[in-house]
Coordinates of C-alpha atoms (C1' of nucleotides) in Angstrom, one line a residue:
Chain A
X174 CA 0.0 -0.1 0.1
X175 CA 2.9 2.3 0.8
X176 CA 4.2 4.6 -2.0
X177 CA 7.8 4.7 -2.8
X178 CA 9.5 7.5 -0.9
X179 CA 12.0 9.2 -2.9
X180 CA 13.2 11.1 0.3
X181 CA 14.6 7.9 1.8
X182 CA 17.6 7.7 -0.5
X183 CA 18.4 11.2 0.0
X184 CA 18.4 11.3 3.7
X185 CA 19.9 7.9 4.1
X186 CA 16.8 6.7 6.1
X187 CA 16.7 3.2 7.3
X188 CA 20.5 3.5 7.6
X189 CA 20.3 4.8 11.0
X190 CA 22.3 2.5 13.3
X191 CA 22.0 4.3 16.4
X192 CA 18.4 4.0 17.0
X193 CA 19.3 2.4 20.2
X194 CA 16.1 1.4 21.4
X195 CA 16.3 1.0 25.2
X196 CA 14.3 -0.4 28.1
X197 CA 15.4 2.3 30.5
X198 CA 12.1 4.3 30.3
X199 CA 11.9 4.1 34.0
X200 CA 15.0 6.0 34.4
X201 CA 13.3 9.0 32.9
X202 CA 10.0 8.5 34.8
X203 CA 10.5 11.6 37.1
X204 CA 10.6 13.7 33.8
X205 CA 7.9 11.8 31.8
X206 CA 5.4 12.1 34.6
X207 CA 5.5 15.9 34.3
X208 CA 4.7 16.0 30.6
X209 CA 1.5 17.8 29.4
X210 CA 0.6 14.4 27.7
X211 CA 0.2 12.7 31.1
X212 CA -1.2 15.9 33.0
X213 CA -3.9 14.8 35.6
X214 CA -3.4 10.9 35.0
X215 CA -3.2 8.2 37.3
X216 CA 0.2 6.6 37.9
X217 CA -1.1 3.2 36.7
X218 CA -2.5 4.7 33.4
X219 CA 0.8 6.4 32.7
X220 CA 2.8 3.2 33.2
X221 CA 0.1 1.3 31.1
X222 CA 1.0 3.4 28.2
X223 CA 4.5 3.6 28.8
X224 CA 4.9 -0.3 28.9
X225 CA 5.4 -0.4 25.2
X226 CA 7.4 2.9 24.9
X227 CA 11.0 3.0 24.1
X228 CA 13.5 5.8 24.4
X229 CA 15.6 6.3 21.0
X230 CA 18.7 8.2 20.6
X231 CA 19.2 10.2 17.4
X232 CA 22.6 11.6 16.3
X233 CA 22.8 15.0 14.6
X234 CA 21.2 14.9 11.2
X235 CA 19.6 11.6 11.8
X236 CA 16.0 11.3 10.5
X237 CA 13.2 10.5 13.0
X238 CA 10.5 9.9 10.4
X239 CA 9.8 11.1 6.8
X240 CA 6.5 12.5 5.4
X241 CA 4.4 9.9 3.7
X242 CA 5.6 7.1 5.8
X243 CA 3.4 5.1 7.9
X244 CA 2.8 6.9 11.1
X245 CA 3.9 4.4 13.7
X246 CA 4.9 6.4 16.9
X247 CA 4.1 9.4 18.9
X248 CA 7.2 11.2 20.0
X249 CA 8.3 13.3 22.9
X250 CA 11.6 15.0 23.1
X251 CA 13.7 14.3 26.3
X252 CA 16.6 16.0 25.0
X253 CA 18.0 18.1 22.0
X254 CA 16.4 19.6 19.1
X255 CA 14.1 18.2 16.5
X256 CA 13.4 19.9 13.2
X257 CA 9.9 19.5 11.9
X258 CA 9.7 20.2 8.1
X259 CA 8.1 19.6 4.8
X260 CA 10.2 19.1 1.7
X261 CA 9.3 19.0 -2.0
X262 CA 10.7 17.0 -4.9
X263 CA 13.2 19.6 -5.7
X264 CA 15.0 19.5 -2.6
X265 CA 13.8 22.6 -1.0
X266 CA 12.3 22.3 2.3
X267 CA 10.1 24.6 4.7
X268 CA 10.9 24.4 8.4
X269 CA 7.5 24.3 10.2
X270 CA 8.9 24.2 13.8
X271 CA 11.6 23.4 16.1
X272 CA 10.8 21.1 18.8
X273 CA 12.6 20.7 21.9
X274 CA 12.5 19.2 25.7
X275 CA 9.1 18.4 26.8
X276 CA 7.4 19.0 23.4
X277 CA 5.9 16.3 21.3
X278 CA 5.1 15.3 17.8
X279 CA 1.7 14.4 18.5
X280 CA -0.8 15.5 15.7
X281 CA 1.4 13.9 13.2
X282 CA -0.1 10.3 14.0
X283 CA -3.7 11.5 13.7
X284 CA -3.3 12.2 10.1
X285 CA -6.4 10.9 8.3
X286 CA -4.7 8.5 6.0
X287 CA -2.2 7.2 8.6
X288 CA 0.7 8.6 7.1
X289 CA 3.2 11.3 8.7
X290 CA 2.2 14.6 6.7
X291 CA 5.6 15.9 7.8
X292 CA 9.3 14.9 8.2
X293 CA 11.3 15.2 11.4
X294 CA 15.1 15.3 11.7
X295 CA 17.4 15.6 14.8
X296 CA 19.5 18.9 14.4
X297 CA 21.7 17.9 17.3
X298 CA 21.9 14.7 19.3
X299 CA 18.6 14.1 20.8
X300 CA 16.9 11.6 23.1
X301 CA 13.3 10.8 22.1
X302 CA 10.4 9.0 23.8
X303 CA 8.6 6.8 21.4
X304 CA 5.1 5.6 22.0
X305 CA 3.6 3.3 19.5
X306 CA 0.6 4.9 17.7
X307 CA -1.4 1.9 18.1
X308 CA -1.0 2.1 22.1
X309 CA -2.1 5.7 22.0
X310 CA -5.2 5.1 19.8
X311 CA -6.1 2.3 22.2
X312 CA -5.8 4.1 25.2
X313 CA -7.7 7.1 23.5
X314 CA -10.9 5.0 23.3
X315 CA -11.3 4.7 27.1
X316 CA -8.9 7.4 28.6
X317 CA -10.6 10.8 28.5
X318 CA -7.9 12.6 30.2
X319 CA -5.5 11.4 27.6
X320 CA -7.9 12.5 24.8
X321 CA -8.2 16.0 26.3
X322 CA -4.3 16.2 27.0
X323 CA -3.6 15.5 23.2
X324 CA -6.4 17.7 22.1
X325 CA -4.7 20.6 24.1
X326 CA -1.4 19.8 22.7
X327 CA -2.7 19.6 19.1
X328 CA -4.7 22.7 19.5
X329 CA -1.6 24.6 20.9
X330 CA 0.5 23.4 18.1
X331 CA -2.1 24.5 15.6
X332 CA -2.2 28.0 17.2
X333 CA 1.5 28.3 17.1
X334 CA 1.3 27.4 13.4
X335 CA -1.1 30.3 12.7
X336 CA 1.3 32.6 14.4
X337 CA 4.2 31.2 12.2
X338 CA 1.8 31.7 9.3
X339 CA 1.2 35.2 10.0
X340 CA 4.9 36.0 10.4
X341 CA 5.7 34.6 7.0
X342 CA 2.9 36.3 5.2
X343 CA 2.6 39.7 6.9
X344 CA 6.2 40.4 8.4
X345 CA 9.3 41.4 6.7
X346 CA 12.6 39.5 7.2
X347 CA 13.7 42.1 9.8
X348 CA 10.6 41.9 11.9
X349 CA 10.7 38.0 11.8
X350 CA 14.5 37.9 12.9
X351 CA 13.6 40.6 15.6
X352 CA 10.6 38.8 16.9
X353 CA 12.9 35.6 17.0
X354 CA 15.5 37.1 19.2
X355 CA 12.9 38.5 21.5
X356 CA 11.2 35.4 21.9
X357 CA 14.6 33.8 23.0
X358 CA 15.2 36.6 25.4
X359 CA 11.6 35.9 26.8
X360 CA 12.3 32.1 27.1
X361 CA 15.6 32.6 28.9
X362 CA 14.7 32.7 32.6
X363 CA 17.4 35.0 33.6
X364 CA 16.6 38.3 32.3
X365 CA 20.1 39.7 31.2
X366 CA 20.6 41.3 28.0
X367 CA 22.4 38.0 26.7
X368 CA 20.8 35.8 24.2
X369 CA 22.4 32.6 22.9
X370 CA 21.2 31.3 19.7
X371 CA 19.9 27.9 20.2
X372 CA 21.0 26.2 16.9
X373 CA 22.8 27.0 13.6
X374 CA 22.2 30.4 12.0
X375 CA 21.3 28.5 8.6
X376 CA 18.7 26.6 10.5
X377 CA 17.2 29.7 12.2
X378 CA 17.3 31.3 8.7
X379 CA 15.2 28.4 7.4
X380 CA 12.8 28.4 10.4
X381 CA 12.3 32.1 9.7
X382 CA 11.6 31.4 6.0
X383 CA 14.7 33.3 4.7
X384 CA 18.1 32.5 3.2
X385 CA 21.1 32.3 5.4
X386 CA 22.7 35.3 3.7
X387 CA 19.5 37.4 4.3
X388 CA 19.6 36.4 8.0
X389 CA 23.2 37.2 8.1
X390 CA 22.5 40.7 6.7
X391 CA 19.5 41.4 9.1
X392 CA 22.0 40.6 11.9
X393 CA 24.4 43.1 10.5
X394 CA 21.5 45.6 10.4
X395 CA 20.8 45.0 14.2
X396 CA 24.5 45.6 14.9
X397 CA 24.3 49.1 13.3
X398 CA 21.5 49.9 15.6
X399 CA 23.5 49.2 18.7
X400 CA 22.9 45.4 19.2
X401 CA 26.1 43.5 19.7
X402 CA 26.5 40.1 18.2
X403 CA 29.4 37.8 18.5
X404 CA 29.2 34.4 16.9
X405 CA 26.1 32.8 18.5
X406 CA 25.7 35.4 21.4
X407 CA 23.6 38.6 21.1
X408 CA 24.0 41.2 23.6
X409 CA 21.2 43.8 24.0
X410 CA 22.1 47.3 25.1
X411 CA 19.0 47.4 27.1
X412 CA 16.2 44.9 27.8
X413 CA 13.8 46.9 25.8
X414 CA 15.7 47.2 22.7
X415 CA 13.5 44.4 20.8
X416 CA 10.2 45.3 22.4
X417 CA 9.0 46.9 19.1
X418 CA 9.0 43.2 17.8
X419 CA 6.5 42.1 20.4
X420 CA 2.9 40.5 19.5
X421 CA 0.2 39.0 21.6
X422 CA 1.8 35.7 21.7
X423 CA 5.2 37.0 23.3
X424 CA 3.5 39.4 25.5
X425 CA 1.9 36.7 27.4
X426 CA 5.4 35.4 28.2
X427 CA 6.5 38.9 29.2
X428 CA 6.8 39.9 32.9
X429 CA 6.3 43.4 32.0
X430 CA 3.1 42.8 30.0
X431 CA 0.3 45.1 31.1
X432 CA 2.5 47.0 33.4
X433 CA 3.5 50.6 33.2
X434 CA 7.0 49.3 32.5
X435 CA 5.9 47.8 29.0
X436 CA 7.2 50.4 26.2
X437 CA 4.2 49.5 24.2
X438 CA 1.5 50.1 26.9
X439 CA -0.6 47.6 25.4
X440 CA -0.6 48.6 21.9
X441 CA 0.4 45.1 20.7
X442 CA -0.4 43.2 17.6
Chain B
X249 CA -9.5 41.6 31.8
X250 CA -10.2 41.9 28.2
X251 CA -8.0 44.1 26.0
X252 CA -9.5 46.9 24.1
X253 CA -9.7 45.7 20.5
X254 CA -9.1 48.2 17.9
X255 CA -10.4 46.1 15.2
X256 CA -13.8 46.4 16.7
X257 CA -14.6 49.9 15.2
X258 CA -12.9 49.0 11.9
X259 CA -15.2 46.1 11.2
X260 CA -18.2 47.6 12.9
X261 CA -18.3 44.9 15.2
X262 CA -21.0 44.6 17.7
X263 CA -23.3 46.6 15.3
X264 CA -24.4 43.3 13.7
X265 CA -28.2 43.6 13.9
X266 CA -29.0 40.4 12.0
X267 CA -27.5 37.8 14.2
X268 CA -31.1 36.5 14.4
X269 CA -30.7 33.8 17.1
X270 CA -33.4 31.2 16.5
X271 CA -34.6 28.3 18.2
X272 CA -35.1 26.3 15.0
X273 CA -32.1 24.3 15.3
X274 CA -34.3 21.1 15.2
X275 CA -35.1 22.2 11.6
X276 CA -31.5 21.5 10.6
X277 CA -31.3 18.3 12.9
X278 CA -31.0 16.1 9.6
X279 CA -27.9 17.9 8.5
X280 CA -26.4 18.4 12.0
X281 CA -26.6 14.7 12.8
X282 CA -24.3 13.9 9.8
X283 CA -21.6 16.3 10.9
X284 CA -18.2 14.8 11.8
X285 CA -18.5 16.5 15.2
X286 CA -21.2 14.0 16.1
X287 CA -19.9 11.1 14.5
X288 CA -20.7 8.0 16.3
X289 CA -22.8 9.7 19.0
X290 CA -26.1 8.7 20.5
X291 CA -29.2 10.9 19.6
X292 CA -29.6 11.8 23.2
X293 CA -25.9 13.1 23.6
X294 CA -26.1 15.3 20.4
X295 CA -29.5 16.7 21.7
X296 CA -27.9 17.4 25.0
X297 CA -25.2 19.5 23.3
X298 CA -27.6 21.2 20.9
X299 CA -29.9 22.2 23.7
X300 CA -28.1 25.4 24.2
X301 CA -27.0 26.0 20.5
X302 CA -28.4 28.5 18.3
X303 CA -28.5 29.2 14.5
X304 CA -27.1 32.5 13.5
X305 CA -27.3 34.3 10.1
X306 CA -24.5 36.5 9.1
X307 CA -24.7 38.9 6.0
X308 CA -21.9 39.3 3.7
X309 CA -19.1 41.2 5.4
X310 CA -20.4 40.5 8.9
X311 CA -18.0 39.6 11.6
X312 CA -18.4 36.3 13.4
X313 CA -15.7 36.9 15.9
X314 CA -12.4 38.9 16.2
X315 CA -9.0 37.8 17.4
X316 CA -8.3 38.4 21.1
X317 CA -12.1 38.4 21.9
X318 CA -13.1 36.0 24.6
X319 CA -13.7 32.6 22.8
X320 CA -17.4 31.9 23.5
X321 CA -18.6 29.7 21.0
X322 CA -17.7 26.7 18.6
X323 CA -19.3 27.3 15.1
X324 CA -20.2 25.0 12.4
X325 CA -21.1 26.4 9.0
X326 CA -24.4 25.2 7.7
X327 CA -24.5 27.5 4.8
X328 CA -22.2 30.0 3.0
X329 CA -18.5 30.9 3.2
X330 CA -16.4 32.0 6.3
X331 CA -13.1 33.8 6.0
X332 CA -10.7 32.9 8.7
X333 CA -8.0 35.4 9.1
X334 CA -5.4 37.1 11.1
X335 CA -5.0 40.9 10.8
X336 CA -2.3 43.1 12.2
X337 CA -2.3 46.6 13.4
X338 CA -1.6 48.1 10.0
X339 CA -4.7 46.7 8.5
X340 CA -3.1 44.0 6.4
X341 CA -4.5 40.7 6.8
X342 CA -3.5 37.1 6.2
X343 CA -6.2 34.6 5.2
X344 CA -5.8 31.2 6.8
X345 CA -8.7 29.4 5.4
X346 CA -12.0 29.7 3.8
X347 CA -14.5 27.5 5.6
X348 CA -17.9 26.3 4.2
X349 CA -20.8 24.0 4.7
X350 CA -20.2 21.1 7.3
X351 CA -16.8 22.5 8.4
X352 CA -16.3 23.9 11.9
X353 CA -14.3 26.7 13.5
X354 CA -13.4 24.3 16.3
X355 CA -9.7 24.6 17.5
X356 CA -10.3 28.3 18.0
X357 CA -12.1 27.7 21.4
X358 CA -9.2 25.5 22.8
X359 CA -6.7 28.5 22.8
X360 CA -4.8 28.3 25.9
X361 CA -5.7 31.8 27.1
X362 CA -9.4 31.5 26.2
X363 CA -9.2 34.0 23.5
X364 CA -9.9 33.6 19.8
X365 CA -6.5 33.5 18.0
X366 CA -8.1 34.5 14.8
X367 CA -10.8 36.5 13.3
X368 CA -13.9 35.1 11.3
X369 CA -15.9 37.0 8.8
X370 CA -18.6 35.9 6.4
X371 CA -17.9 36.7 2.7
X372 CA -21.4 35.9 1.6
X373 CA -24.7 35.5 3.4
X374 CA -24.1 32.5 5.7
X375 CA -25.9 30.3 8.3
X376 CA -24.0 29.2 11.3
X377 CA -24.6 26.8 14.1
X378 CA -23.1 28.2 17.4
X379 CA -22.4 26.0 20.3
X380 CA -21.4 27.8 23.5
X381 CA -17.8 26.9 24.5
X382 CA -18.9 26.1 28.0
X383 CA -21.2 23.4 26.8
X384 CA -18.5 21.9 24.7
X385 CA -16.1 21.8 27.6
X386 CA -18.6 20.4 29.9
X387 CA -19.4 17.5 27.6
X388 CA -15.8 17.0 26.9
X389 CA -15.2 15.9 30.4
X390 CA -17.5 13.0 30.0
X391 CA -18.1 12.2 26.4
X392 CA -14.9 10.5 25.1
X393 CA -16.4 10.2 21.6
X394 CA -16.8 14.0 21.4
X395 CA -13.3 14.5 22.4
X396 CA -12.1 12.2 19.8
X397 CA -14.2 13.7 17.1
X398 CA -12.8 17.1 17.9
X399 CA -9.2 15.9 18.1
X400 CA -9.9 14.4 14.7
X401 CA -11.2 17.8 13.4
X402 CA -8.6 19.7 15.0
X403 CA -5.8 17.4 13.6
X404 CA -7.3 17.6 10.1
X405 CA -7.2 21.4 10.3
X406 CA -3.7 21.2 11.5
X407 CA -2.7 19.2 8.6
X408 CA -4.5 21.5 6.2
X409 CA -2.6 24.2 7.5
X410 CA 0.7 22.5 7.1
X411 CA -0.1 22.3 3.4
X412 CA -1.1 25.8 3.2
X413 CA 2.2 26.7 4.9
X414 CA 4.2 24.7 2.4
X415 CA 2.3 26.3 -0.4
X416 CA 3.1 29.9 0.7
X417 CA 6.9 29.2 1.3
X418 CA 7.7 26.7 -1.4
X419 CA 5.4 27.4 -4.3
X420 CA 5.3 30.5 -6.8
X421 CA 2.2 32.3 -7.4
X422 CA 1.5 30.3 -10.7
X423 CA 1.8 27.1 -8.7
X424 CA -0.4 28.2 -6.1
X425 CA -3.1 29.5 -8.4
X426 CA -2.9 26.2 -10.6
X427 CA -3.2 24.1 -7.5
X428 CA -6.1 26.1 -6.4
X429 CA -8.0 25.6 -9.5
X430 CA -7.3 21.9 -9.7
X431 CA -8.6 21.5 -6.1
X432 CA -11.8 23.1 -7.2
X433 CA -12.0 20.8 -10.1
X434 CA -11.5 17.8 -8.0
X435 CA -14.0 19.0 -5.5
X436 CA -16.7 19.3 -8.2
X437 CA -18.4 16.0 -8.4
X438 CA -19.2 16.2 -12.1
X439 CA -16.0 15.8 -13.7
X440 CA -16.3 18.4 -16.6
X441 CA -13.7 20.7 -17.5
X442 CA -15.7 23.7 -16.1
X443 CA -14.8 25.2 -12.9
X444 CA -16.6 28.0 -11.0
X445 CA -14.8 30.2 -8.8
X446 CA -16.5 30.0 -5.3
X447 CA -15.9 33.6 -4.3
X448 CA -14.3 37.0 -5.3
X449 CA -11.2 36.9 -7.1
X450 CA -9.7 39.5 -4.8
X451 CA -10.6 37.0 -1.9
X452 CA -8.9 34.1 -3.7
X453 CA -5.9 36.1 -4.2
X454 CA -5.7 36.8 -0.5
X455 CA -6.2 33.1 0.4
X456 CA -3.4 32.4 -2.0
X457 CA -1.1 34.9 -0.3
X458 CA -1.1 37.3 -3.4
X459 CA -2.2 40.7 -4.7
X460 CA -5.4 40.7 -6.8
X461 CA -3.4 42.3 -9.7
X462 CA -1.0 39.3 -9.5
X463 CA -3.8 36.6 -9.5
X464 CA -5.2 38.4 -12.4
X465 CA -2.0 38.2 -14.2
X466 CA -1.7 34.5 -13.4
X467 CA -5.0 34.0 -14.9
X468 CA -3.9 35.8 -17.9
X469 CA -0.9 33.3 -18.0
X470 CA -3.2 30.2 -18.1
X471 CA -5.2 31.8 -20.8
X472 CA -2.2 32.0 -23.0
X473 CA -1.6 28.2 -22.4
X474 CA -5.1 27.4 -23.6
X475 CA -7.2 27.5 -20.5
X476 CA -10.3 29.5 -21.3
X477 CA -11.4 31.9 -18.5
X478 CA -14.5 34.1 -18.6
X479 CA -15.6 36.1 -15.5
X480 CA -15.9 33.5 -12.6
X481 CA -15.9 30.4 -14.9
X482 CA -12.8 28.5 -15.9
X483 CA -13.1 26.0 -18.9
X484 CA -10.3 23.5 -19.2
X485 CA -9.2 22.2 -22.7
X486 CA -8.9 18.7 -21.1
X487 CA -9.2 17.3 -17.8
X488 CA -5.6 16.9 -17.3
X489 CA -4.5 20.4 -18.1
X490 CA -3.8 21.2 -14.4
X491 CA -2.3 17.9 -13.3
X492 CA 1.1 19.4 -13.1
X493 CA -0.1 21.3 -10.0
X494 CA -1.2 18.2 -8.3
X495 CA 0.3 17.1 -4.9
X496 CA -0.2 14.3 -2.4
X497 CA -3.2 15.9 -0.7
X498 CA -5.1 16.7 -3.8
X499 CA -4.1 13.2 -5.4
X500 CA -6.1 11.5 -2.6
X501 CA -9.1 13.1 -4.0
X502 CA -8.5 12.2 -7.6
X503 CA -10.2 9.2 -9.0
X504 CA -7.4 8.6 -11.3
X505 CA -4.6 8.7 -8.6
X506 CA -2.6 5.4 -8.8
X507 CA -4.2 4.5 -12.0
X508 CA -2.4 4.2 -15.5
X509 CA -4.5 7.3 -16.5
X510 CA -2.6 9.6 -14.1
X511 CA -0.3 11.5 -16.2
X512 CA 2.2 11.8 -13.2
X513 CA 2.3 8.0 -12.6
X514 CA 2.8 8.5 -8.9
X515 CA 5.6 11.1 -9.3
X516 CA 3.8 13.4 -6.9
X517 CA 4.8 15.9 -4.3
Chain C
dC259 C1' 49.3 23.5 9.2
dG260 C1' 45.8 22.8 6.0
dC261 C1' 41.0 21.0 5.8
dT262 C1' 36.1 21.9 6.2
dA263 C1' 31.9 23.7 7.6
dG264 C1' 29.6 27.6 8.9
dA265 C1' 29.2 32.5 8.3
dT266 C1' 29.9 36.8 5.9
dT267 C1' 30.1 40.1 2.2
dG268 C1' 29.2 41.8 -2.5
dA269 C1' 26.9 42.2 -7.2
dG270 C1' 23.3 41.2 -10.0
dG271 C1' 18.9 39.3 -10.9
dT272 C1' 14.0 38.3 -10.2
dC273 C1' 9.7 37.8 -8.7
dA274 C1' 5.8 39.9 -7.0
dA275 C1' 4.2 44.3 -5.0
dT276 C1' 3.0 48.8 -5.5
dC277 C1' 1.0 52.6 -7.9
dA278 C1' -1.9 54.6 -11.2
dA279 C1' -5.0 54.4 -14.9
dC280 C1' -8.6 52.3 -17.4
dG281 C1' -12.4 49.2 -18.7
dG282 C1' -16.8 47.1 -18.4
dG283 C1' -20.6 45.3 -16.2
dT284 C1' -24.5 46.4 -12.7
dG285 C1' -27.5 49.2 -10.3
dT286 C1' -29.8 53.5 -9.5
dG287 C1' -32.3 57.7 -10.4
dG288 C1' -34.0 60.6 -13.5
Chain D
dC200 C1' -34.5 54.1 -21.8
dC201 C1' -30.3 56.5 -20.9
dA202 C1' -26.7 58.9 -17.7
dC203 C1' -23.9 58.4 -14.1
dA204 C1' -21.7 56.3 -10.5
dC205 C1' -19.6 52.5 -8.4
dC206 C1' -17.4 48.2 -7.9
dC207 C1' -14.7 44.7 -9.6
dG208 C1' -11.2 43.3 -12.2
dT209 C1' -7.6 44.3 -15.7
dT210 C1' -3.6 46.3 -17.5
dG211 C1' 0.9 48.8 -17.6
dA212 C1' 5.1 50.8 -15.5
dT213 C1' 8.0 51.0 -11.8
dT214 C1' 9.9 49.7 -7.5
dG215 C1' 11.9 47.1 -4.0
dA216 C1' 12.5 43.2 -1.1
dC217 C1' 14.6 39.2 -1.1
dC218 C1' 17.2 35.7 -3.7
dT219 C1' 21.1 33.8 -6.2
dC220 C1' 25.7 33.1 -7.2
dA221 C1' 30.2 33.6 -6.2
dA222 C1' 34.1 35.0 -3.5
dT223 C1' 36.1 35.5 0.9
dC224 C1' 36.6 35.0 5.6
dT225 C1' 36.6 32.5 10.3
dA226 C1' 36.9 29.1 13.6
dG227 C1' 37.3 24.5 14.9
dC228 C1' 39.7 20.1 14.3
dG229 C1' 42.5 16.4 13.1

DNA sequence: CGCTAGATTGAGGTCAATCAACGGGTGTGG
DNA sequence: CCACACCCGTTGATTGACCTCAATCTAGCG
């Protein structure tokens, strides 16, 4: 039934030797239990689902799955970064999201035709919890809490996609890059003006829907405006330097949102 | 708690006088019962949910809801076309989807902060079934079937968005327009070479992420290649004229997919 | 020390947006 | 029935944002 997948050769899929499936799921139980997927669930129920789960390790560049493959697992990242993308026949690819610790590749297995609609690739050494799709589907039938948790995850992802969508259609490259840096700043708990880029600049560029050269030029542009950039570290002259790139999604993560300290004073979109 | 919403004035929201809420939900029961939302549910359960539902009528141009408003209802289109979009402060808007009969605006009410992440506007006279979000949330807690149905809807929507995303980033305007026409062809049951555009050209252009002028020029381009276009009707010289714009999502709707008749012979992406 | 991958910089090209004018249906009022 | 206005769509000319290609630079690493 499955169509031949031209991507397989390209990415050297099926050649992954380090898929080291291990039985040490329990070692990660403390982390796993705190995942949104299992929120509000009984210990027994969680363990029932995890019985068939395995932990897989992917090297940098390894493919987790490819679009149009049979969707076999639901994945949760325990460590590292996974790139979610869609590639076309001419080799170009469009990066949909970058996923990291605690997040899951969930909606992918509820695809109507049972095939992954997207591809996933580790962009650095990553550890992933893999739960068979059949197990999830089985528990879904009886475990309402699980269904609601997944619904919540998928809806959240959907919303994030809407934002990404708006970014690409309505924003210039400078605005996209500025917003990206601001989001990094808001995610870093310690509120210094120091931001470290989480992965390759070329990858950031792809995620932001632009060419590496363009991203480089945009950073150059920021430098001229007083933002100091060295390698993968960005130093802000002050914490408000990027506030003009804020939007409603980022604002909700900002401690100064809806306070007099916010330079935008609620004029956000 | 609710922020002032500058869009309200712009769109004349709250001024909608024809929101004719009616108690004639039962008149639409035959249609409603066949909706994916209620698939596999008992008659009693469906009626329990519909007890508080109302049918609303929107004139062309009327706003159903605006982004950042409190998410109060889940909507299902019974008639007409609704535009789902995200607008920014400078008045530009990015059209995410066009929704029509049988489809729902579902994921919108599961937004984490309880606000609509997007706006919805009727682009022609439309009839909509509105179910209070509180009712849905209440039933979700106990009705597992409902949760699974919604999950399926949201996942489907999410996947559609992924496709839209890929279109905008990886395809040229010509490819996007060609694919759009092809999708219309595949959706029309009668397989003649005649396609009628479902709404304004300007709206189609916005949905395809281009300017009206650009869309017009693209149609011109098609005309030069033998496709006859008159007003809102497109005549194909033969049924395969647009096959080069096919992709895996459209292929699944094509009766000739995976048959020797398919001019692409499975070389699809 | 040289190799390589990632990043930068420069020059030129292109696709689609923008700005502006026009055409041709449709509806309205005289 | 015609004159006019209005809206939608088209067409043309120009601009500009971003891409592409190619050369160069830099840092890490064996």
